[in-house]
C-alpha cells in the first residue's frame, strides 16, 4: 500500500527555521493527508487537502497540491523542537489509502 | 475526530504463539483498517475489516496468518498467528467515516516483539 515517495528522507534544522517536505504519488487521488508520528507511536492527522484544492493552511502548516505533477509539499514554519517526528503523506483513491515512505524531521533547540 | 483505543499497547511473545489485538472506536465508522509498520519503515496495509463479513486482504497477507473480525461498526480484532520474529512490528488500527467521512484516524498502535 506504499505508493509514494517522500523527500528528503531525513531533515535536520535549527529551531525557528522552516521545514519543507515533499511527497510524490503515482495514481489519481480523491485527497491527500499528512500525518505526524512520534517515536513509533500512533499517527496524528495534521491536514487534509482535496484533489480540487491547491493550497491549505492550518496554524504553522501549509500544504500545497499539484495534481498535474502528482506531488504535494508540507511546510512547517517557525519550527520547534516539539516538531521533531516522522511525517507521512497518504493519498486516498476511493477506499484505498497509500502511504509515502516518510520524512524524519529533527529540529535542534 | 474519532477516538480509537487499542489493546494491548505492547507485548512480548514467544515464537509459535498467537496474539489478538483489539481496536475500539468511540463512534460508528464506515471503514476500519489494519496496518503493519516494521521498524523504521512506512505503513503497510494488511486488510480492510468488513463489518459482518470476511476481511479484504492486501497482496502478501492471508487470513490464516492474520485473521480479522469486525462484529459491529465500532470494534475489530486482528490476530497475529503462529508468530515469528519477523512479525515484530507496530500494528495500527485506523478508521474512516463517522463524523468525518474523509479523514483517516489512527489508534495508538500495538508494539509487538516476538522472541
JSON list of C-alpha atoms in Angstrom, two decimals, chain B residues 5-115:
[
{"chain": "B", "resi": 5, "resn": "UNK", "atom": "CA", "xyz": [-8.11, 2.70, 21.55]},
{"chain": "B", "resi": 6, "resn": "UNK", "atom": "CA", "xyz": [-6.03, -0.41, 21.06]},
{"chain": "B", "resi": 7, "resn": "UNK", "atom": "CA", "xyz": [-5.22, -3.23, 23.44]},
{"chain": "B", "resi": 8, "resn": "UNK", "atom": "CA", "xyz": [-2.62, -4.26, 24.28]},
{"chain": "B", "resi": 9, "resn": "UNK", "atom": "CA", "xyz": [-0.34, -1.26, 23.78]},
{"chain": "B", "resi": 10, "resn": "UNK", "atom": "CA", "xyz": [2.66, -3.58, 23.67]},
{"chain": "B", "resi": 11, "resn": "UNK", "atom": "CA", "xyz": [3.53, -7.21, 24.18]},
{"chain": "B", "resi": 12, "resn": "UNK", "atom": "CA", "xyz": [6.47, -9.56, 24.06]},
{"chain": "B", "resi": 13, "resn": "UNK", "atom": "CA", "xyz": [5.57, -13.01, 22.77]},
{"chain": "B", "resi": 14, "resn": "UNK", "atom": "CA", "xyz": [7.27, -16.32, 22.11]},
{"chain": "B", "resi": 15, "resn": "UNK", "atom": "CA", "xyz": [7.52, -17.64, 18.58]},
{"chain": "B", "resi": 16, "resn": "UNK", "atom": "CA", "xyz": [4.77, -20.03, 17.59]},
{"chain": "B", "resi": 17, "resn": "UNK", "atom": "CA", "xyz": [2.15, -18.35, 19.74]},
{"chain": "B", "resi": 18, "resn": "UNK", "atom": "CA", "xyz": [-0.69, -16.03, 18.68]},
{"chain": "B", "resi": 19, "resn": "UNK", "atom": "CA", "xyz": [-1.74, -12.57, 19.84]},
{"chain": "B", "resi": 20, "resn": "UNK", "atom": "CA", "xyz": [-5.09, -10.86, 19.38]},
{"chain": "B", "resi": 21, "resn": "UNK", "atom": "CA", "xyz": [-5.15, -7.08, 19.19]},
{"chain": "B", "resi": 22, "resn": "UNK", "atom": "CA", "xyz": [-8.35, -5.20, 19.87]},
{"chain": "B", "resi": 23, "resn": "UNK", "atom": "CA", "xyz": [-9.45, -1.91, 18.32]},
{"chain": "B", "resi": 24, "resn": "UNK", "atom": "CA", "xyz": [-12.33, 0.10, 19.78]},
{"chain": "B", "resi": 25, "resn": "UNK", "atom": "CA", "xyz": [-13.76, 3.32, 18.31]},
{"chain": "B", "resi": 26, "resn": "UNK", "atom": "CA", "xyz": [-15.94, 5.80, 20.16]},
{"chain": "B", "resi": 27, "resn": "UNK", "atom": "CA", "xyz": [-18.38, 6.16, 17.26]},
{"chain": "B", "resi": 28, "resn": "UNK", "atom": "CA", "xyz": [-19.72, 4.10, 14.41]},
{"chain": "B", "resi": 29, "resn": "UNK", "atom": "CA", "xyz": [-17.43, 4.26, 11.40]},
{"chain": "B", "resi": 30, "resn": "UNK", "atom": "CA", "xyz": [-17.70, 3.14, 7.82]},
{"chain": "B", "resi": 31, "resn": "UNK", "atom": "CA", "xyz": [-14.28, 1.62, 7.30]},
{"chain": "B", "resi": 32, "resn": "UNK", "atom": "CA", "xyz": [-11.71, 0.05, 9.59]},
{"chain": "B", "resi": 33, "resn": "UNK", "atom": "CA", "xyz": [-8.22, -0.92, 8.53]},
{"chain": "B", "resi": 34, "resn": "UNK", "atom": "CA", "xyz": [-5.25, -2.76, 9.97]},
{"chain": "B", "resi": 35, "resn": "UNK", "atom": "CA", "xyz": [-1.71, -1.70, 9.14]},
{"chain": "B", "resi": 36, "resn": "UNK", "atom": "CA", "xyz": [1.72, -3.02, 9.97]},
{"chain": "B", "resi": 37, "resn": "UNK", "atom": "CA", "xyz": [4.73, -0.81, 10.45]},
{"chain": "B", "resi": 38, "resn": "UNK", "atom": "CA", "xyz": [8.06, -2.58, 10.62]},
{"chain": "B", "resi": 39, "resn": "UNK", "atom": "CA", "xyz": [10.93, -0.85, 12.42]},
{"chain": "B", "resi": 40, "resn": "UNK", "atom": "CA", "xyz": [11.99, 2.32, 10.62]},
{"chain": "B", "resi": 41, "resn": "UNK", "atom": "CA", "xyz": [9.53, 1.74, 7.78]},
{"chain": "B", "resi": 42, "resn": "UNK", "atom": "CA", "xyz": [6.33, 3.25, 6.46]},
{"chain": "B", "resi": 43, "resn": "UNK", "atom": "CA", "xyz": [2.89, 1.74, 6.91]},
{"chain": "B", "resi": 44, "resn": "UNK", "atom": "CA", "xyz": [1.74, -1.33, 5.01]},
{"chain": "B", "resi": 45, "resn": "UNK", "atom": "CA", "xyz": [-1.95, -2.10, 4.77]},
{"chain": "B", "resi": 46, "resn": "UNK", "atom": "CA", "xyz": [-2.77, -5.62, 5.94]},
{"chain": "B", "resi": 47, "resn": "UNK", "atom": "CA", "xyz": [-6.51, -5.64, 5.32]},
{"chain": "B", "resi": 48, "resn": "UNK", "atom": "CA", "xyz": [-9.80, -3.81, 5.38]},
{"chain": "B", "resi": 49, "resn": "UNK", "atom": "CA", "xyz": [-12.03, -5.09, 8.18]},
{"chain": "B", "resi": 50, "resn": "UNK", "atom": "CA", "xyz": [-15.58, -5.51, 6.85]},
{"chain": "B", "resi": 51, "resn": "UNK", "atom": "CA", "xyz": [-18.49, -5.45, 9.25]},
{"chain": "B", "resi": 52, "resn": "UNK", "atom": "CA", "xyz": [-20.26, -8.79, 9.31]},
{"chain": "B", "resi": 53, "resn": "UNK", "atom": "CA", "xyz": [-18.20, -10.38, 6.57]},
{"chain": "B", "resi": 54, "resn": "UNK", "atom": "CA", "xyz": [-14.69, -11.58, 5.79]},
{"chain": "B", "resi": 55, "resn": "UNK", "atom": "CA", "xyz": [-11.91, -9.02, 5.69]},
{"chain": "B", "resi": 56, "resn": "UNK", "atom": "CA", "xyz": [-10.34, -7.93, 2.40]},
{"chain": "B", "resi": 57, "resn": "UNK", "atom": "CA", "xyz": [-6.63, -8.72, 2.46]},
{"chain": "B", "resi": 58, "resn": "UNK", "atom": "CA", "xyz": [-3.85, -6.99, 0.56]},
{"chain": "B", "resi": 59, "resn": "UNK", "atom": "CA", "xyz": [-1.34, -8.86, -1.50]},
{"chain": "B", "resi": 60, "resn": "UNK", "atom": "CA", "xyz": [1.09, -10.74, 0.70]},
{"chain": "B", "resi": 61, "resn": "UNK", "atom": "CA", "xyz": [-1.28, -11.10, 3.65]},
{"chain": "B", "resi": 62, "resn": "UNK", "atom": "CA", "xyz": [-3.55, -14.11, 4.23]},
{"chain": "B", "resi": 63, "resn": "UNK", "atom": "CA", "xyz": [-6.42, -14.88, 6.54]},
{"chain": "B", "resi": 64, "resn": "UNK", "atom": "CA", "xyz": [-4.74, -17.89, 8.15]},
{"chain": "B", "resi": 65, "resn": "UNK", "atom": "CA", "xyz": [-1.89, -15.71, 9.36]},
{"chain": "B", "resi": 66, "resn": "UNK", "atom": "CA", "xyz": [-3.89, -12.56, 10.17]},
{"chain": "B", "resi": 67, "resn": "UNK", "atom": "CA", "xyz": [-7.49, -13.46, 10.96]},
{"chain": "B", "resi": 68, "resn": "UNK", "atom": "CA", "xyz": [-9.64, -10.37, 11.45]},
{"chain": "B", "resi": 69, "resn": "UNK", "atom": "CA", "xyz": [-13.06, -9.94, 12.97]},
{"chain": "B", "resi": 70, "resn": "UNK", "atom": "CA", "xyz": [-15.40, -6.98, 12.88]},
{"chain": "B", "resi": 71, "resn": "UNK", "atom": "CA", "xyz": [-18.64, -7.86, 14.64]},
{"chain": "B", "resi": 72, "resn": "UNK", "atom": "CA", "xyz": [-20.02, -4.30, 14.63]},
{"chain": "B", "resi": 73, "resn": "UNK", "atom": "CA", "xyz": [-19.31, -0.74, 13.46]},
{"chain": "B", "resi": 74, "resn": "UNK", "atom": "CA", "xyz": [-17.11, 0.20, 16.43]},
{"chain": "B", "resi": 75, "resn": "UNK", "atom": "CA", "xyz": [-14.91, -2.83, 17.13]},
{"chain": "B", "resi": 76, "resn": "UNK", "atom": "CA", "xyz": [-12.42, -5.04, 15.36]},
{"chain": "B", "resi": 77, "resn": "UNK", "atom": "CA", "xyz": [-9.72, -7.54, 16.25]},
{"chain": "B", "resi": 78, "resn": "UNK", "atom": "CA", "xyz": [-6.56, -8.62, 14.46]},
{"chain": "B", "resi": 79, "resn": "UNK", "atom": "CA", "xyz": [-4.84, -11.87, 15.39]},
{"chain": "B", "resi": 80, "resn": "UNK", "atom": "CA", "xyz": [-1.21, -12.47, 14.52]},
{"chain": "B", "resi": 81, "resn": "UNK", "atom": "CA", "xyz": [-0.95, -16.25, 14.34]},
{"chain": "B", "resi": 82, "resn": "UNK", "atom": "CA", "xyz": [1.98, -18.62, 14.72]},
{"chain": "B", "resi": 83, "resn": "UNK", "atom": "CA", "xyz": [4.31, -15.71, 15.28]},
{"chain": "B", "resi": 84, "resn": "UNK", "atom": "CA", "xyz": [7.94, -15.49, 14.24]},
{"chain": "B", "resi": 85, "resn": "UNK", "atom": "CA", "xyz": [10.50, -12.75, 14.96]},
{"chain": "B", "resi": 86, "resn": "UNK", "atom": "CA", "xyz": [9.71, -11.30, 11.51]},
{"chain": "B", "resi": 87, "resn": "UNK", "atom": "CA", "xyz": [6.27, -10.36, 12.85]},
{"chain": "B", "resi": 88, "resn": "UNK", "atom": "CA", "xyz": [7.85, -7.91, 15.30]},
{"chain": "B", "resi": 89, "resn": "UNK", "atom": "CA", "xyz": [6.23, -4.63, 14.28]},
{"chain": "B", "resi": 90, "resn": "UNK", "atom": "CA", "xyz": [3.81, -1.94, 15.32]},
{"chain": "B", "resi": 91, "resn": "UNK", "atom": "CA", "xyz": [0.25, -2.87, 14.39]},
{"chain": "B", "resi": 92, "resn": "UNK", "atom": "CA", "xyz": [-2.10, 0.04, 13.84]},
{"chain": "B", "resi": 93, "resn": "UNK", "atom": "CA", "xyz": [-5.85, 0.21, 13.56]},
{"chain": "B", "resi": 94, "resn": "UNK", "atom": "CA", "xyz": [-7.38, 3.06, 11.57]},
{"chain": "B", "resi": 95, "resn": "UNK", "atom": "CA", "xyz": [-10.89, 4.23, 10.74]},
{"chain": "B", "resi": 96, "resn": "UNK", "atom": "CA", "xyz": [-12.68, 6.35, 8.20]},
{"chain": "B", "resi": 97, "resn": "UNK", "atom": "CA", "xyz": [-16.24, 7.59, 8.49]},
{"chain": "B", "resi": 98, "resn": "UNK", "atom": "CA", "xyz": [-18.46, 8.55, 11.36]},
{"chain": "B", "resi": 99, "resn": "UNK", "atom": "CA", "xyz": [-18.44, 12.29, 11.93]},
{"chain": "B", "resi": 100, "resn": "UNK", "atom": "CA", "xyz": [-15.81, 12.86, 9.27]},
{"chain": "B", "resi": 101, "resn": "UNK", "atom": "CA", "xyz": [-16.04, 10.79, 6.12]},
{"chain": "B", "resi": 102, "resn": "UNK", "atom": "CA", "xyz": [-12.77, 11.94, 4.55]},
{"chain": "B", "resi": 103, "resn": "UNK", "atom": "CA", "xyz": [-10.14, 11.71, 7.24]},
{"chain": "B", "resi": 104, "resn": "UNK", "atom": "CA", "xyz": [-8.41, 8.51, 8.29]},
{"chain": "B", "resi": 105, "resn": "UNK", "atom": "CA", "xyz": [-7.71, 8.41, 12.02]},
{"chain": "B", "resi": 106, "resn": "UNK", "atom": "CA", "xyz": [-5.29, 6.05, 13.73]},
{"chain": "B", "resi": 107, "resn": "UNK", "atom": "CA", "xyz": [-5.18, 4.26, 17.01]},
{"chain": "B", "resi": 108, "resn": "UNK", "atom": "CA", "xyz": [-2.08, 4.48, 19.24]},
{"chain": "B", "resi": 109, "resn": "UNK", "atom": "CA", "xyz": [-0.70, 1.21, 17.91]},
{"chain": "B", "resi": 110, "resn": "UNK", "atom": "CA", "xyz": [0.39, -2.08, 19.43]},
{"chain": "B", "resi": 111, "resn": "UNK", "atom": "CA", "xyz": [4.11, -2.68, 19.61]},
{"chain": "B", "resi": 112, "resn": "UNK", "atom": "CA", "xyz": [4.77, -6.40, 19.23]},
{"chain": "B", "resi": 113, "resn": "UNK", "atom": "CA", "xyz": [8.10, -8.09, 19.88]},
{"chain": "B", "resi": 114, "resn": "UNK", "atom": "CA", "xyz": [8.46, -11.78, 19.05]},
{"chain": "B", "resi": 115, "resn": "UNK", "atom": "CA", "xyz": [11.37, -13.65, 20.60]}
]
